[in-house]
XYZ file of N, CA, C and O in Angstrom:
452
model
N 101.216 -67.386 74.319
C 101.477 -66.110 73.665
C 100.863 -64.726 74.764
O 99.953 -65.185 75.634
N 101.431 -63.927 74.800
C 101.374 -62.823 76.216
C 100.231 -62.096 75.544
O 99.420 -61.798 74.505
N 99.928 -61.015 76.783
C 99.393 -60.201 76.912
C 98.991 -59.361 75.726
O 98.062 -58.527 74.996
N 100.479 -58.621 75.274
C 99.977 -58.171 74.309
C 99.883 -58.274 73.213
O 99.059 -58.446 72.096
N 100.072 -59.786 72.759
C 99.544 -60.107 71.368
C 98.662 -60.691 71.640
O 97.343 -60.359 70.532
N 97.541 -60.978 72.547
C 96.454 -61.497 72.739
C 95.677 -60.058 72.167
O 94.558 -59.986 71.540
N 96.008 -58.732 73.166
C 95.444 -57.454 73.315
C 95.182 -57.316 71.184
O 94.365 -56.185 71.018
N 96.322 -57.182 71.333
C 96.589 -56.721 69.412
C 95.072 -57.249 68.284
O 95.249 -57.206 67.180
N 94.864 -58.888 68.902
C 94.518 -59.671 67.932
C 92.748 -59.536 67.978
O 92.061 -58.177 68.588
N 91.930 -59.309 67.174
C 90.150 -59.228 66.879
C 89.591 -60.304 66.918
O 90.289 -61.367 66.402
N 88.532 -60.566 66.780
C 87.856 -61.606 67.382
C 87.103 -62.351 65.869
O 87.615 -61.394 65.433
N 86.879 -63.310 65.662
C 86.629 -64.168 64.415
C 85.275 -64.647 65.150
O 85.435 -64.955 66.028
N 84.951 -65.169 63.983
C 83.185 -66.321 64.223
C 84.506 -66.992 64.138
O 84.905 -67.732 63.790
N 83.395 -67.735 65.958
C 83.577 -68.810 66.204
C 82.306 -70.031 67.126
O 81.818 -69.989 67.494
N 82.083 -70.914 65.554
C 81.113 -71.300 66.396
C 80.831 -72.949 65.937
O 81.884 -73.046 64.795
N 80.685 -73.620 66.935
C 80.874 -75.045 67.144
C 82.061 -75.102 67.955
O 82.856 -74.729 68.309
N 82.448 -76.654 68.487
C 82.982 -77.124 69.541
C 84.456 -77.248 69.259
O 85.060 -77.166 70.002
N 84.552 -76.848 67.877
C 86.079 -77.076 67.378
C 86.914 -76.319 67.850
O 87.904 -76.070 68.040
N 86.344 -75.136 68.081
C 86.849 -73.530 68.388
C 86.226 -73.269 70.285
O 87.903 -72.464 70.496
N 86.066 -74.546 71.067
C 86.574 -74.460 72.341
C 87.744 -74.783 72.222
O 89.102 -75.631 72.068
N 88.301 -73.705 73.412
C 89.646 -74.155 74.382
C 89.703 -74.994 75.321
O 88.775 -75.513 76.074
N 90.853 -75.987 75.122
C 91.031 -77.191 76.288
C 91.655 -76.489 77.320
O 92.047 -75.698 77.708
N 91.646 -77.016 78.550
C 91.883 -76.877 80.026
C 93.025 -76.412 79.839
O 93.453 -75.818 80.379
N 94.586 -77.174 78.913
C 95.707 -76.682 78.962
C 95.717 -75.386 78.534
O 96.429 -74.348 78.858
N 95.079 -74.959 77.544
C 95.026 -73.805 76.802
C 94.542 -72.681 77.984
O 95.037 -71.437 77.284
N 93.125 -72.753 78.480
C 92.907 -72.239 79.483
C 93.872 -71.892 80.567
O 93.576 -70.498 80.399
N 94.437 -72.487 80.735
C 94.758 -71.892 81.933
C 96.685 -71.591 81.480
O 96.604 -70.551 82.235
N 97.197 -71.853 80.185
C 98.052 -71.109 79.641
C 97.638 -69.301 79.414
O 98.324 -68.176 79.595
N 96.265 -69.099 78.733
C 95.880 -67.624 78.558
C 95.726 -66.909 79.597
O 96.147 -65.710 79.915
N 95.236 -68.075 80.816
C 94.598 -66.833 82.334
C 95.965 -66.875 82.667
O 96.143 -65.344 83.532
N 97.279 -67.457 82.283
C 98.620 -66.485 83.290
C 98.821 -65.289 82.451
O 99.536 -64.709 83.361
N 98.213 -64.693 81.876
C 98.077 -63.740 81.004
C 97.818 -62.425 81.208
O 97.997 -61.305 80.935
N 96.575 -62.984 81.974
C 95.714 -61.830 82.718
C 95.415 -61.965 83.854
O 94.385 -62.769 84.702
N 95.811 -60.712 84.388
C 96.287 -61.270 86.374
C 94.996 -60.692 86.784
O 94.087 -60.041 86.137
N 94.140 -61.339 87.564
C 93.444 -61.046 88.579
C 92.277 -62.150 87.552
O 90.619 -61.580 88.370
N 92.192 -62.032 86.373
C 90.936 -63.176 85.764
C 90.848 -64.603 86.307
O 92.096 -64.942 86.699
N 89.634 -65.045 86.764
C 89.572 -66.440 87.109
C 88.816 -66.916 86.141
O 88.129 -66.915 85.834
N 88.521 -68.635 85.912
C 88.166 -69.642 85.982
C 86.614 -69.441 86.510
O 86.620 -69.671 87.772
N 85.182 -69.408 85.656
C 83.845 -69.235 86.402
C 83.894 -70.615 87.140
O 84.876 -71.900 86.501
N 82.892 -71.245 88.340
C 82.600 -72.076 88.933
C 82.481 -73.382 87.685
O 83.202 -74.775 88.203
N 81.573 -73.096 87.178
C 81.486 -74.046 86.029
C 82.743 -74.392 84.706
O 82.174 -75.255 83.716
N 83.657 -73.321 84.514
C 84.903 -73.907 84.103
C 83.746 -73.371 82.405
O 84.844 -73.547 81.708
N 83.191 -72.348 82.385
C 82.465 -71.867 80.810
C 83.141 -70.441 80.571
O 82.560 -70.055 79.622
N 83.206 -69.964 81.481
C 83.509 -68.822 81.423
C 84.646 -68.077 82.145
O 85.627 -68.811 83.146
N 85.137 -66.796 81.501
C 85.938 -66.317 82.285
C 85.124 -65.083 83.356
O 84.991 -64.316 82.586
N 86.266 -64.709 84.331
C 85.804 -63.356 85.298
C 86.220 -62.021 86.061
O 87.445 -62.843 86.132
N 86.323 -60.667 86.065
C 86.990 -61.185 87.421
C 85.850 -59.327 87.668
O 84.838 -58.590 86.706
N 86.034 -59.165 88.731
C 86.012 -57.967 89.225
C 86.590 -56.431 89.467
O 88.001 -56.820 90.102
N 85.843 -55.714 89.137
C 86.408 -54.236 88.639
C 86.210 -53.479 89.659
O 85.174 -53.404 90.031
N 87.043 -52.542 90.206
C 86.735 -51.471 91.621
C 87.483 -50.356 90.823
O 87.650 -50.107 90.476
N 86.178 -49.059 91.386
C 86.211 -47.957 91.191
C 86.128 -47.206 92.163
O 85.040 -47.444 92.708
N 86.007 -45.630 91.994
C 86.664 -44.792 93.200
C 84.411 -44.184 93.214
O 84.365 -44.057 94.218
N 83.984 -44.545 92.246
C 82.538 -44.036 92.504
C 81.768 -44.845 90.845
O 82.132 -45.230 89.985
N 80.626 -44.110 91.531
C 79.724 -44.509 89.550
C 80.068 -44.556 88.579
O 79.902 -44.905 87.683
N 80.590 -42.966 88.144
C 81.099 -42.418 87.207
C 82.031 -42.990 86.845
O 81.961 -43.475 85.581
N 83.131 -43.093 87.221
C 84.076 -44.090 86.987
C 83.631 -45.419 86.481
O 84.406 -45.799 85.561
N 82.387 -46.242 87.280
C 82.042 -47.466 86.282
C 81.205 -47.527 85.738
O 81.534 -48.285 85.223
N 80.413 -46.298 85.476
C 79.991 -46.083 84.771
C 80.928 -45.661 82.911
O 80.150 -46.414 82.246
N 81.423 -44.921 83.135
C 82.363 -44.764 82.206
C 83.210 -46.105 82.092
O 83.415 -45.881 80.249
N 84.200 -46.858 82.651
C 84.315 -48.172 82.345
C 83.307 -49.017 81.270
O 84.127 -49.657 80.540
N 81.748 -49.268 81.802
C 81.413 -50.116 81.528
C 81.063 -49.583 79.872
O 80.950 -50.295 78.607
N 80.900 -47.968 79.423
C 80.726 -47.611 78.544
C 81.887 -48.064 77.155
O 82.036 -47.912 76.340
N 83.030 -47.996 78.066
C 84.137 -48.444 76.989
C 84.523 -49.666 76.516
O 84.797 -49.931 75.659
N 83.853 -50.131 77.361
C 83.569 -51.914 77.055
C 82.927 -52.266 76.264
O 83.091 -53.051 75.678
N 81.637 -51.601 76.502
C 80.415 -52.304 75.350
C 81.327 -51.591 74.282
O 80.461 -52.109 73.421
N 81.677 -50.197 73.767
C 82.585 -49.763 72.469
C 83.214 -50.419 71.646
O 83.406 -51.023 70.938
N 84.158 -50.996 72.975
C 85.273 -52.256 72.298
C 84.221 -53.457 71.843
O 84.659 -53.912 71.005
N 83.241 -54.180 72.607
C 82.794 -54.738 72.210
C 81.530 -54.954 71.323
O 81.648 -56.086 70.649
N 80.948 -54.035 71.247
C 80.204 -53.571 69.873
C 81.214 -53.639 68.772
O 81.499 -54.117 67.537
N 82.364 -53.254 68.882
C 83.093 -53.425 67.307
C 83.622 -54.806 66.898
O 84.638 -54.615 66.226
N 84.405 -55.349 68.563
C 84.477 -56.780 67.882
C 83.613 -58.042 67.927
O 84.232 -58.997 67.698
N 82.358 -57.888 67.644
C 81.172 -58.230 67.902
C 81.377 -59.437 68.855
O 80.975 -60.747 68.520
N 81.396 -58.953 70.157
C 81.686 -60.257 71.258
C 81.430 -59.580 72.466
O 82.376 -58.708 72.734
N 80.518 -59.758 73.264
C 79.867 -59.067 74.276
C 79.611 -59.909 75.766
O 79.016 -61.055 75.505
N 80.480 -59.217 76.871
C 80.315 -60.175 78.029
C 78.869 -59.491 79.015
O 77.930 -59.326 78.522
N 79.199 -60.743 79.941
C 77.903 -60.386 80.714
C 78.630 -59.099 81.725
O 79.236 -59.924 82.232
N 77.874 -58.495 81.999
C 77.766 -57.484 83.166
C 77.320 -57.294 83.612
O 75.808 -57.145 83.677
N 77.856 -57.366 85.449
C 77.254 -56.423 86.317
C 77.599 -55.706 87.505
O 78.862 -55.597 87.049
N 77.364 -54.511 87.429
C 77.580 -53.100 87.930
C 76.412 -52.576 88.990
O 75.928 -53.158 89.699
N 77.807 -51.841 89.907
C 76.752 -51.582 91.137
C 77.977 -50.310 91.647
O 78.844 -49.808 90.521
N 77.463 -48.991 92.297
C 78.461 -48.160 93.129
C 79.568 -48.517 93.271
O 80.112 -49.762 94.046
N 80.999 -48.194 92.325
C 82.400 -48.327 92.399
C 82.947 -50.062 92.136
O 84.185 -50.313 92.578
N 82.119 -50.782 91.359
C 82.647 -51.766 90.887
C 81.336 -52.199 90.021
O 80.948 -52.340 89.449
N 82.361 -53.327 89.031
C 82.021 -53.685 87.943
C 82.204 -55.543 87.430
O 83.803 -55.495 87.628
N 81.798 -56.472 87.248
C 81.968 -57.675 87.251
C 81.787 -57.936 85.859
O 80.931 -57.901 85.303
N 82.778 -58.634 85.215
C 82.796 -58.749 84.067
C 83.255 -60.376 83.521
O 83.538 -61.072 84.387
N 82.482 -61.016 82.926
C 82.389 -62.693 82.250
C 82.214 -62.380 81.119
O 81.363 -61.867 80.055
N 82.480 -63.285 80.577
C 83.475 -63.500 79.099
C 83.319 -64.711 79.005
O 83.845 -65.912 79.466
N 82.368 -65.450 78.056
C 82.007 -67.110 77.097
C 81.447 -67.069 76.110
O 81.141 -65.967 75.881
N 81.901 -67.880 75.143
C 81.580 -68.009 74.037
C 80.292 -69.176 74.441
O 80.644 -70.304 73.980
N 78.879 -68.255 73.695
C 77.774 -69.392 73.763
C 77.985 -69.623 72.434
O 77.819 -71.339 72.806
N 78.372 -69.779 70.894
C 78.296 -70.693 69.871
C 79.275 -72.147 70.341
O 79.473 -73.209 69.463
N 80.193 -72.037 71.376
C 81.247 -72.885 71.631
C 80.871 -73.811 72.698
O 81.345 -74.504 72.964
N 79.500 -73.271 73.501
C 79.593 -73.955 75.097
C 80.275 -73.811 75.980
O 80.505 -74.271 76.679
N 81.606 -72.752 75.910
C 82.203 -72.589 76.882
C 83.487 -71.417 76.375
O 82.919 -70.282 75.647
N 84.427 -71.623 75.800
C 85.697 -70.771 76.361
C 86.043 -70.716 74.564
O 86.508 -71.595 74.330
N 86.406 -69.647 74.089
C 87.158 -69.513 72.292
C 88.218 -68.380 73.068
O 88.622 -67.210 73.774
N 89.037 -68.086 72.290
C 90.435 -67.590 71.916
C 89.249 -65.844 72.368
O 90.148 -64.871 72.381
N 88.395 -65.676 71.281
C 87.824 -64.040 71.558
C 87.619 -64.006 72.823
O 87.707 -62.577 73.682
N 87.036 -64.927 73.834
C 87.174 -64.195 75.102
C 88.137 -63.292 75.653
O 88.258 -62.754 76.370
N 89.238 -64.402 75.466
C 90.553 -63.875 75.977
C 91.815 -62.718 74.937
O 91.511 -61.844 76.051
N 90.484 -62.860 73.941
C 91.090 -61.658 73.501
C 90.233 -59.928 73.766
O 91.026 -59.265 74.318
N 89.059 -60.288 74.041
C 88.306 -59.109 74.654
C 88.892 -59.094 76.580
O 89.347 -58.049 76.676
N 89.311 -60.105 76.947
C 89.902 -59.860 78.070
C 91.054 -58.830 78.533
O 91.305 -57.971 79.293
N 91.722 -59.167 77.501
C 93.394 -58.349 76.911
C 93.572 -56.918 76.846
O 93.423 -56.095 77.337
N 92.342 -56.839 75.916
C 91.682 -55.738 75.380
C 91.343 -54.911 76.517
O 91.396 -53.421 76.805
N 90.199 -55.249 77.587
C 89.726 -54.718 78.670
C 91.216 -54.206 79.668
O 90.760 -53.060 79.910
N 92.149 -55.037 79.829
C 93.396 -54.441 80.890
C 93.899 -53.184 80.168
O 94.153 -52.750 80.349
N 93.605 -53.587 78.472
C 94.913 -52.567 77.981
C 93.973 -51.130 78.306
O 94.753 -49.822 78.139
N 92.248 -51.074 78.245
C 92.217 -50.397 78.322
C 91.870 -49.535 79.335
O 92.176 -48.275 79.827
N 92.827 -49.911 80.911
C 92.732 -49.293 82.489
C 93.883 -48.898 81.559
O 94.337 -48.592 82.852
N 95.261 -49.320 81.334
C 96.297 -49.440 81.101
C 96.646 -47.759 80.770
O 97.702 -47.318 81.065
N 95.636 -47.434 80.097
C 95.353 -45.747 79.421
C 94.905 -44.896 80.533
O 93.950 -44.797 81.856
């Protein structure tokens, strides 16, 4: 599935282990999202974004928050002056689901505009 295909999808309710992605699926999807990495515990994908200043960082956070609310799938966010660290995971499956990759692709699309 390409980055464009991922970004065009919408999150769906995914509860239960049957919606958890296996290592092969995670590896294939990560290839579509440059700069995103698997967390040390393999239960999340993460990326640190750099910005010129806090104003731009906050704008990015607000855009991600708007998209996350619309998709009803929310990341962990850590921010400081000039950077924002995003972590996507699906707590209801105990790891990664397709929703995490859809949202990461949508974040990349936000930055492309």
